[in-house]
Coordinates of C-alpha atoms and ligand atoms in Angstrom, one line a residue:
M1 CA -65.3 -16.3 17.3
K2 CA -67.5 -13.2 17.2
N3 CA -64.6 -11.2 15.2
I4 CA -63.8 -14.0 12.9
V5 CA -65.2 -13.1 9.4
A6 CA -63.4 -15.9 7.5
V7 CA -62.6 -19.6 8.4
G8 CA -60.3 -21.2 6.0
F9 CA -59.2 -25.1 6.0
D10 CA -56.5 -27.1 4.9
M11 CA -57.6 -30.1 3.1
D12 CA -55.1 -33.3 3.6
Y13 CA -55.2 -34.6 6.9
T14 CA -57.5 -31.8 8.0
L15 CA -60.9 -32.3 6.3
A16 CA -59.7 -35.3 4.9
Q17 CA -58.5 -37.9 7.4
Y18 CA -56.5 -40.5 5.3
K19 CA -56.5 -44.1 6.7
A20 CA -52.8 -44.5 8.0
E21 CA -52.9 -48.3 7.6
T22 CA -53.7 -48.1 3.8
F23 CA -52.5 -44.5 2.9
E24 CA -49.1 -44.7 4.5
S25 CA -48.6 -48.4 3.3
L26 CA -48.9 -47.0 -0.1
A27 CA -46.5 -44.3 0.5
Y28 CA -44.3 -46.7 2.3
A29 CA -44.5 -49.4 -0.7
G30 CA -44.2 -46.8 -3.2
T31 CA -41.0 -45.4 -1.7
I32 CA -39.4 -48.7 -1.3
R33 CA -39.9 -49.6 -5.2
K34 CA -38.0 -46.1 -6.0
L35 CA -35.2 -47.0 -3.7
V36 CA -34.7 -50.1 -5.3
Y37 CA -35.4 -49.7 -9.1
D38 CA -34.4 -45.8 -9.5
L39 CA -31.6 -45.4 -6.6
G40 CA -30.2 -48.7 -6.6
Y41 CA -30.8 -50.1 -3.2
S42 CA -30.9 -53.9 -2.6
E43 CA -33.8 -55.8 -3.5
E44 CA -34.2 -57.4 -0.2
L45 CA -36.0 -54.3 0.8
L46 CA -39.2 -55.3 -1.4
S47 CA -39.6 -58.1 1.2
W48 CA -40.0 -55.5 4.0
S49 CA -43.2 -54.6 5.9
F50 CA -44.2 -51.5 7.6
D51 CA -45.7 -51.2 11.0
W52 CA -47.9 -48.3 10.5
K53 CA -48.3 -47.9 14.2
Y54 CA -44.7 -47.7 15.1
M55 CA -43.8 -44.0 14.5
V56 CA -45.5 -41.0 16.0
R57 CA -45.7 -37.4 15.3
G58 CA -43.2 -34.9 17.1
L59 CA -40.3 -37.1 16.7
V60 CA -36.8 -36.1 15.3
L61 CA -34.7 -37.9 13.2
D62 CA -31.1 -37.4 13.5
K63 CA -30.0 -37.9 10.0
K64 CA -26.3 -38.2 10.6
R65 CA -26.4 -40.7 13.4
G66 CA -29.2 -42.7 12.4
N67 CA -31.1 -41.9 15.6
I68 CA -34.6 -41.2 16.3
L69 CA -35.4 -39.0 19.2
K70 CA -38.2 -37.7 21.5
M71 CA -37.8 -34.8 23.4
D72 CA -39.3 -32.5 26.0
R73 CA -40.2 -28.9 25.6
H74 CA -36.5 -28.1 26.6
K75 CA -35.3 -30.1 23.9
Y76 CA -33.7 -32.6 26.3
V77 CA -33.7 -36.1 24.6
K78 CA -35.6 -38.3 26.8
V79 CA -36.1 -41.4 24.4
A80 CA -33.5 -42.4 21.7
Y81 CA -33.3 -45.1 19.5
H82 CA -30.6 -46.0 16.9
G83 CA -32.7 -47.5 14.1
F84 CA -34.8 -49.8 16.4
K85 CA -32.5 -50.4 19.0
E86 CA -32.6 -48.2 22.3
L87 CA -29.7 -46.1 23.2
S88 CA -28.4 -46.8 26.7
K89 CA -28.8 -44.1 29.3
D90 CA -25.1 -43.5 29.2
D91 CA -24.9 -43.5 25.2
K92 CA -27.9 -40.8 25.2
V93 CA -26.3 -38.6 27.6
E94 CA -22.9 -38.8 26.1
T95 CA -24.4 -37.9 22.3
Y96 CA -27.1 -35.2 23.5
G97 CA -26.5 -34.4 26.9
N98 CA -22.9 -33.0 27.3
T99 CA -22.6 -30.5 24.6
L100 CA -21.5 -27.1 26.0
V101 CA -23.5 -25.3 23.1
R102 CA -27.1 -26.8 23.0
D103 CA -28.1 -28.4 19.6
S104 CA -31.4 -26.8 18.1
F105 CA -32.3 -30.0 16.5
D106 CA -33.6 -28.4 13.3
E107 CA -32.6 -29.0 9.8
P108 CA -30.3 -29.6 8.1
D109 CA -29.1 -32.1 10.3
Y110 CA -32.3 -33.1 11.8
A111 CA -35.8 -33.8 10.4
L112 CA -39.1 -33.3 12.2
I113 CA -41.7 -35.9 12.0
D114 CA -44.4 -33.0 12.1
T115 CA -46.9 -34.5 9.7
L116 CA -48.5 -37.9 9.7
F117 CA -47.6 -37.8 6.1
S118 CA -43.9 -38.4 7.4
L119 CA -44.5 -41.6 9.5
A120 CA -43.6 -44.0 6.6
E121 CA -40.4 -42.3 5.8
A122 CA -39.3 -42.2 9.4
Y123 CA -40.1 -46.0 9.7
L124 CA -38.2 -46.9 6.5
F125 CA -35.3 -44.5 7.8
A126 CA -34.9 -46.7 11.0
Q127 CA -35.2 -49.9 8.9
L128 CA -32.1 -48.6 6.5
V129 CA -30.0 -47.8 9.6
D130 CA -30.5 -51.3 11.0
F131 CA -30.1 -53.1 7.5
K132 CA -26.8 -51.0 6.8
D133 CA -25.6 -51.7 10.3
N134 CA -26.3 -55.6 10.1
N135 CA -25.3 -55.7 6.5
P136 CA -22.5 -53.7 5.8
D137 CA -21.6 -55.5 2.6
K138 CA -24.9 -54.8 1.3
V139 CA -24.8 -51.0 1.5
P140 CA -22.2 -49.3 -0.4
E141 CA -19.8 -47.5 2.1
D142 CA -20.2 -43.9 0.5
I143 CA -24.0 -44.5 1.6
D144 CA -24.0 -42.9 4.9
Y145 CA -27.1 -42.5 7.3
A146 CA -27.6 -38.9 6.1
R147 CA -27.4 -39.9 2.7
M148 CA -30.0 -42.8 3.2
Y149 CA -32.5 -40.2 4.8
K150 CA -32.0 -38.0 1.7
D151 CA -32.7 -40.8 -0.5
V152 CA -36.0 -41.9 1.4
R153 CA -37.0 -38.2 1.3
A154 CA -36.5 -37.9 -2.4
A155 CA -38.3 -41.2 -3.1
V156 CA -41.2 -40.0 -0.9
D157 CA -41.6 -36.7 -2.5
L158 CA -41.6 -38.4 -5.8
C159 CA -44.2 -40.6 -4.7
H160 CA -46.4 -37.5 -3.8
R161 CA -45.6 -36.0 -7.2
D162 CA -45.5 -38.6 -9.7
G163 CA -49.3 -39.9 -9.1
T164 CA -48.2 -43.0 -7.3
L165 CA -50.4 -42.0 -4.2
K166 CA -52.9 -39.8 -5.9
Q167 CA -54.1 -42.1 -8.8
M168 CA -54.6 -44.9 -6.3
V169 CA -56.5 -42.4 -3.8
A170 CA -58.6 -41.2 -7.1
K171 CA -59.4 -44.9 -8.0
D172 CA -60.7 -45.7 -4.6
P173 CA -60.9 -42.8 -2.1
E174 CA -63.0 -44.9 0.2
R175 CA -60.0 -47.1 1.0
Y176 CA -57.8 -44.4 1.7
I177 CA -59.8 -41.7 3.3
N178 CA -62.4 -41.8 6.3
V179 CA -65.9 -40.9 5.4
D180 CA -67.0 -37.9 7.4
T181 CA -70.6 -36.9 7.3
S182 CA -70.2 -34.0 9.5
I183 CA -68.0 -31.8 7.4
L184 CA -70.8 -30.5 5.3
P185 CA -73.2 -29.7 8.2
M186 CA -70.2 -27.7 9.8
L187 CA -69.5 -25.8 6.5
K188 CA -73.3 -24.9 6.4
M189 CA -73.4 -23.8 9.8
L190 CA -70.4 -21.3 9.3
R191 CA -71.8 -20.0 6.3
D192 CA -75.0 -19.6 8.0
S193 CA -73.5 -17.5 10.4
G194 CA -72.1 -15.1 7.9
R195 CA -68.6 -16.3 7.9
S196 CA -66.8 -16.5 4.5
T197 CA -65.1 -20.2 4.3
F198 CA -62.2 -20.7 2.0
L199 CA -59.9 -23.8 1.2
V200 CA -55.9 -23.6 1.3
T201 CA -54.3 -26.7 0.2
N202 CA -51.2 -27.7 -1.3
S203 CA -52.7 -30.2 -3.3
L204 CA -53.4 -29.4 -7.0
W205 CA -56.9 -29.0 -8.4
D206 CA -57.6 -32.2 -10.1
Y207 CA -56.9 -34.0 -6.7
T208 CA -58.6 -31.5 -4.4
N209 CA -61.7 -32.1 -6.7
V210 CA -61.6 -35.8 -6.1
V211 CA -61.0 -35.5 -2.3
M212 CA -63.6 -32.9 -1.9
N213 CA -66.0 -34.8 -3.9
F214 CA -65.7 -37.8 -1.7
L215 CA -65.8 -36.1 1.5
C216 CA -69.0 -33.8 0.3
N217 CA -70.9 -36.8 -1.5
S218 CA -69.2 -39.6 -0.3
S219 CA -69.3 -40.7 -4.0
V220 CA -67.0 -43.3 -5.3
P221 CA -65.8 -41.6 -8.5
D222 CA -66.4 -43.6 -11.7
G223 CA -63.8 -41.8 -13.9
D224 CA -64.3 -38.0 -14.0
Q225 CA -67.9 -38.4 -15.1
N226 CA -68.9 -38.8 -11.6
L227 CA -67.1 -35.6 -10.3
N228 CA -69.2 -32.6 -9.8
F229 CA -68.4 -29.1 -8.4
D230 CA -71.5 -29.0 -6.0
W231 CA -69.0 -28.8 -3.0
L232 CA -67.7 -25.3 -4.1
Q233 CA -71.0 -23.9 -3.1
Y234 CA -69.5 -24.4 0.4
F235 CA -66.5 -22.2 0.0
D236 CA -66.1 -18.6 -1.3
V237 CA -62.3 -19.1 -2.2
V238 CA -60.4 -22.4 -3.1
I239 CA -56.5 -22.0 -3.2
T240 CA -54.8 -25.1 -4.7
G241 CA -51.1 -25.5 -5.1
S242 CA -50.6 -22.9 -2.4
A243 CA -47.2 -24.1 -1.6
K244 CA -47.8 -23.5 2.3
P245 CA -45.7 -22.1 4.1
G246 CA -44.4 -19.9 1.6
F247 CA -48.0 -19.0 1.0
F248 CA -47.9 -17.2 4.1
H249 CA -44.6 -15.2 3.8
D250 CA -44.6 -11.4 3.2
D251 CA -42.0 -11.7 0.4
N252 CA -44.1 -14.2 -1.6
R253 CA -44.5 -13.0 -5.0
A254 CA -45.9 -15.9 -6.5
N255 CA -48.6 -15.6 -9.4
L256 CA -52.0 -16.2 -8.9
F257 CA -54.0 -18.4 -11.3
E258 CA -57.4 -18.6 -11.9
V259 CA -58.5 -22.2 -12.3
D260 CA -61.0 -23.3 -14.9
A261 CA -62.9 -26.2 -13.0
K262 CA -64.1 -28.0 -15.8
S263 CA -60.9 -28.5 -18.0
G264 CA -58.6 -27.5 -15.1
M265 CA -56.6 -25.1 -17.4
L266 CA -55.1 -22.2 -15.5
L267 CA -55.6 -18.8 -16.6
N268 CA -53.7 -15.5 -15.9
T269 CA -55.0 -13.2 -13.3
D270 CA -54.1 -9.7 -12.4
N271 CA -54.0 -9.8 -8.7
G272 CA -57.0 -12.2 -8.9
S273 CA -58.9 -10.3 -11.5
P274 CA -59.3 -12.4 -14.5
M275 CA -57.1 -11.6 -17.6
P276 CA -58.5 -12.7 -21.3
Q277 CA -55.7 -14.1 -23.8
V278 CA -54.7 -11.8 -26.3
G279 CA -57.0 -12.5 -29.3
G280 CA -59.1 -14.9 -27.0
A281 CA -62.7 -14.5 -26.2
S282 CA -63.2 -12.4 -23.4
L283 CA -63.8 -14.4 -20.0
A284 CA -67.5 -15.5 -19.8
L285 CA -68.5 -15.0 -16.0
S286 CA -70.7 -11.7 -15.4
P287 CA -69.3 -9.6 -12.3
T288 CA -72.4 -10.5 -10.5
K289 CA -71.9 -14.3 -10.9
L290 CA -68.4 -13.9 -9.9
A291 CA -69.1 -12.1 -6.8
K292 CA -71.5 -14.8 -5.7
S293 CA -69.9 -18.2 -6.6
C294 CA -66.6 -19.8 -5.5
R295 CA -63.8 -19.3 -7.2
V296 CA -60.9 -21.7 -7.6
F297 CA -57.2 -20.3 -7.8
Q298 CA -53.8 -21.9 -7.9
G299 CA -50.6 -20.4 -6.3
G300 CA -50.6 -16.7 -5.2
N301 CA -50.0 -15.4 -1.7
V302 CA -51.8 -14.7 1.5
R303 CA -52.5 -10.9 0.2
H304 CA -54.4 -12.3 -2.9
L305 CA -56.4 -14.3 -0.4
H306 CA -57.3 -11.2 2.0
K307 CA -58.0 -9.2 -1.1
L308 CA -60.3 -12.0 -2.6
L309 CA -62.2 -12.1 0.6
S310 CA -62.0 -8.4 1.6
I311 CA -60.2 -9.0 4.8
E312 CA -59.4 -6.1 6.8
S313 CA -57.2 -7.6 9.6
S314 CA -55.4 -10.8 9.7
S315 CA -56.9 -11.2 13.2
Q316 CA -60.5 -11.7 11.6
V317 CA -59.3 -15.0 9.7
L318 CA -59.3 -18.5 11.6
Y319 CA -57.1 -21.4 9.9
V320 CA -57.7 -24.8 10.5
G321 CA -54.9 -26.9 9.6
D322 CA -52.9 -30.2 10.6
H323 CA -49.3 -29.2 10.2
I324 CA -48.1 -27.5 12.9
Y325 CA -45.1 -25.8 10.9
G326 CA -46.5 -25.4 7.3
D327 CA -50.3 -24.3 8.2
I328 CA -50.0 -23.0 11.9
L329 CA -46.6 -21.4 13.0
R330 CA -46.2 -19.4 10.2
S331 CA -49.6 -18.0 9.7
K332 CA -50.1 -17.2 13.4
K333 CA -46.4 -15.9 14.0
A334 CA -46.0 -13.9 10.8
L335 CA -49.5 -13.0 10.0
G336 CA -51.5 -13.0 13.3
W337 CA -54.1 -15.3 12.0
R338 CA -56.1 -17.3 14.5
T339 CA -55.3 -21.1 14.2
M340 CA -56.6 -24.3 15.2
L341 CA -54.5 -27.4 14.8
V342 CA -56.0 -30.8 14.2
V343 CA -54.7 -33.8 16.3
P344 CA -56.6 -37.1 15.9
E345 CA -54.1 -38.7 18.1
L346 CA -56.0 -36.6 20.9
E347 CA -58.9 -38.8 21.0
R348 CA -57.0 -42.0 22.1
E349 CA -54.8 -39.7 24.2
V350 CA -57.7 -38.4 26.3
E351 CA -59.4 -41.5 26.7
L352 CA -56.2 -43.2 28.5
L353 CA -56.0 -40.0 30.4
W354 CA -59.4 -40.8 31.9
E355 CA -58.3 -44.3 32.6
L356 CA -54.9 -43.3 34.1
R357 CA -56.1 -40.4 36.1
K358 CA -56.6 -42.6 39.6
T359 CA -52.9 -43.8 39.2
R360 CA -51.7 -40.1 38.3
K361 CA -53.8 -38.8 41.3
E362 CA -52.1 -41.5 43.8
L363 CA -48.4 -40.8 42.2
Q364 CA -48.6 -37.2 42.5
E365 CA -49.9 -37.3 46.3
L366 CA -46.9 -39.9 47.2
R367 CA -44.7 -37.5 45.6
N368 CA -45.8 -35.0 47.5
E369 CA -45.7 -36.9 50.9
R370 CA -42.4 -38.0 49.6
N371 CA -40.9 -34.4 49.2
V372 CA -42.5 -33.4 52.8
I373 CA -40.7 -36.3 54.5
E374 CA -37.6 -35.8 53.0
D375 CA -37.4 -31.9 53.6
K376 CA -38.1 -32.9 57.3
I377 CA -35.1 -35.5 57.4
H378 CA -32.9 -32.8 55.7
H379 CA -33.7 -30.1 58.2
L380 CA -33.2 -32.6 61.2
K381 CA -30.1 -33.9 60.0
W382 CA -28.8 -30.5 59.7
S383 CA -29.8 -29.4 62.8
L384 CA -28.1 -32.5 64.5
K385 CA -24.9 -31.7 62.6
F386 CA -24.4 -28.2 62.9
E387 CA -26.8 -26.7 65.6
D388 CA -25.6 -26.5 69.3
V389 CA -28.4 -28.6 70.7
E390 CA -28.6 -30.2 74.2
A391 CA -28.1 -34.0 74.8
D392 CA -31.7 -34.5 75.4
E393 CA -33.0 -32.6 72.6
K394 CA -30.4 -34.3 70.3
D395 CA -31.9 -37.7 71.5
R396 CA -35.6 -36.4 70.9
L397 CA -34.3 -35.2 67.6
S398 CA -32.7 -38.6 66.7
G399 CA -35.7 -40.5 67.6
E400 CA -37.9 -38.5 65.4
L401 CA -35.3 -38.8 62.5
H402 CA -35.2 -42.7 63.1
Q403 CA -39.3 -42.5 62.6
L404 CA -39.2 -40.3 59.5
E405 CA -36.7 -42.4 57.8
G406 CA -39.1 -45.3 58.4
E407 CA -41.8 -43.3 57.1
R408 CA -39.5 -42.6 54.0
E409 CA -38.9 -46.0 53.2
R410 CA -42.8 -46.8 53.3
V411 CA -43.5 -44.1 51.0
R412 CA -40.7 -44.5 48.7
L413 CA -41.8 -48.1 48.3
S414 CA -45.4 -47.1 47.7
H415 CA -44.3 -44.5 45.3
Q416 CA -42.1 -46.9 43.3
D417 CA -44.9 -49.3 43.0
A418 CA -47.4 -46.4 41.9
L419 CA -44.7 -45.2 39.3
R420 CA -44.2 -48.7 38.1
E421 CA -47.8 -49.1 37.5
C422 CA -47.9 -45.5 35.8
H423 CA -45.0 -46.7 33.3
R424 CA -47.2 -49.8 32.7
Q425 CA -49.9 -47.7 31.8
V426 CA -48.2 -45.2 29.8
L427 CA -46.8 -47.7 27.5
Q428 CA -50.6 -47.9 26.3
F429 CA -50.3 -44.5 24.9
H430 CA -47.5 -46.1 22.7
G431 CA -45.4 -48.9 23.5
V432 CA -42.1 -47.2 22.4
W433 CA -42.8 -43.5 22.7
G434 CA -45.4 -43.3 25.4
Q435 CA -47.7 -40.4 25.4
L436 CA -47.7 -37.7 22.3
M437 CA -47.9 -34.6 24.5
K438 CA -45.7 -35.8 27.5
T439 CA -42.0 -36.9 27.6
G440 CA -41.6 -38.1 31.3
Y441 CA -43.3 -35.2 33.6
Q442 CA -42.5 -32.4 30.9
N443 CA -44.8 -31.6 28.0
S444 CA -43.2 -32.9 24.7
R445 CA -41.5 -30.8 22.2
F446 CA -44.5 -31.3 20.1
A447 CA -47.1 -30.2 23.0
H448 CA -44.9 -27.3 23.6
Q449 CA -45.6 -26.4 19.9
V450 CA -49.0 -26.8 20.1
E451 CA -49.5 -24.7 23.2
R452 CA -47.5 -21.8 21.4
F453 CA -48.6 -21.6 18.2
A454 CA -52.1 -23.1 18.1
C455 CA -54.9 -21.0 19.4
L456 CA -57.1 -23.8 19.4
Y457 CA -56.4 -27.7 19.0
S458 CA -58.8 -30.7 18.7
S459 CA -58.9 -34.2 17.6
Q460 CA -60.9 -33.3 14.5
V461 CA -61.9 -30.5 12.4
T462 CA -65.8 -31.1 12.9
N463 CA -65.6 -30.4 16.4
L464 CA -65.9 -27.0 15.5
S465 CA -69.5 -27.5 15.0
L466 CA -70.0 -28.7 18.5
Y467 CA -70.0 -25.0 19.5
S468 CA -72.1 -21.9 18.6
P469 CA -70.1 -20.0 15.9
D470 CA -70.3 -17.0 18.2
K471 CA -68.5 -19.0 21.2
Y472 CA -66.0 -17.2 22.9
Y473 CA -63.0 -19.3 23.2
R474 CA -61.4 -18.4 26.6
P475 CA -57.7 -19.0 26.8
S476 CA -56.8 -21.3 29.8
E477 CA -54.9 -19.5 32.7
D478 CA -51.4 -19.8 32.9
F479 CA -49.8 -21.0 36.2
M480 CA -46.2 -20.5 37.6
P481 CA -45.0 -23.2 40.0
H482 CA -45.7 -21.0 43.1
E483 CA -49.5 -20.8 42.3
F484 CA -50.0 -24.6 42.3
G485 CA -51.9 -25.5 45.2
I486 CA -53.1 -22.1 46.0
V487 CA -55.2 -21.1 42.6
C488 CA -55.0 -24.2 40.6
L489 CA -58.4 -26.2 41.1
Ligands
LIG501 N1 -44.2 -33.2 -3.2 C1 -44.5 -33.4 -2.0 N2 -45.9 -33.5 -1.7 C2 -46.1 -33.7 -0.3 C3 -45.2 -34.5 0.4 N3 -46.0 -34.7 1.9 C4 -47.2 -34.3 1.4 N4 -47.4 -34.0 0.4 C5 -48.3 -33.4 -0.6 O1 -49.0 -32.2 0.0 C6 -50.4 -32.1 -0.1 C7 -50.9 -31.3 1.1 O2 -51.8 -30.7 1.5 P1 -52.3 -29.9 2.4 O3 -54.1 -29.7 2.0 O4 -52.2 -30.8 3.9 O5 -52.2 -28.6 2.3 C8 -50.9 -33.2 -0.5 O6 -51.1 -33.2 -1.6 C9 -49.9 -34.2 -0.1 O7 -49.8 -35.4 -1.4 C10 -43.8 -34.5 0.1 O8 -43.2 -35.2 0.8 N5 -43.7 -34.3 -1.3
MG502 MG1 -52.7 -31.1 5.7

């Protein structure tokens, strides 16, 4: 952290942790209404309900086939459902395991569930797939799975844009967002350490102001009267409507507008410097005041931000976000910002890992034991078959082989029991999809992306304040398989 001069934050699902049970349910209900009333889907959908715990991040939707997939870091599909029906092993291998050219599992044929905002749309997609399969007469033939996904996507998108969600949150933020009293102390700590702080969010100013008021004052707004701008003192620059990930692109030429915080009006700027309207009064803020107070903008690009904060090198910026693609991948890969990904799911994941550690260790030991015995058996069988051995020696080797085969059976059964127990416990992570960061013995595709693109990852943004702002975060050591057991502790 010593070299970091500016720490930036995403807002939604980073500073503001939404309550999935209420917020995603709101998105789900709003999407259904749009599907029925605007896009002509059956009214039966209005009676559907939403299990907000069913979908998890890291899943991939196969739009054409109506499947939902979980894959490992090599993009091998390990868990696959058609709607809510699990694919048999044979179907899974036939569909995803036999291609000569490996599928990239990316857009346009696939959709990645890489933000918590997408859980409702993934669930609805699965429901619609089941509905079409079971009620072919209720869904027009030309509406295939991919079209259903497109409709769901468009309806969700509209819910985010037309006020369906934001007006409800603004009326009662406490119903939809977790109170977090540790955000202000964290921001204060960072600022006291001499760092600049900034906010870059895709939300627009009016909504940003509601959410940040709630987070920083825990006030329940009573119309606009209760909203104030006190929270701005904890930031140097606030950029709303940033259109990430485009904001980070080098060729982004988006205009930067200054937002008048009180009226919400946009003012033209020339690279961040205010520009008065022709014939209008000159802008009121004096240069000294401008330099000190937080300024609010809309749009622009990362070069504007660097200029506003006087950033000399990208590696001096740490950005904290929740979206692996929108917040982390671009800013790290293209710009070289340091990044921190917020993964709230980790809290439960780590708790369960502690509970499981005894079984996991046992399993690992039994696996090693089984490997050693099997190696010995193969070696002995090879000697008996191909090597020129005397009769006595042959008897001795056969006896040894017999004994090892008995041992192998004993270890195999213990291993099987431990494996069963482990599988049972893994279902505590998630009854359908298992552990977020693992797929079988391999890291999941999601975990792999976290490893590659997030310099830090943590269950909550305020974990930053558990350490000194000057802490040196050492990267964890990489290990090759041949190093395990030699240098791994
Ligand atoms: N138009 C759409 N907006 C969306 C969608 N999913 C989320 N959102 C909105 O984006 C911002 C996220 O803000 P950030 O602070 O995380 O950058 C927030 O306003 C969401 O409502 C979508 O599918 N379409
Ligand atoms: Mg976000």
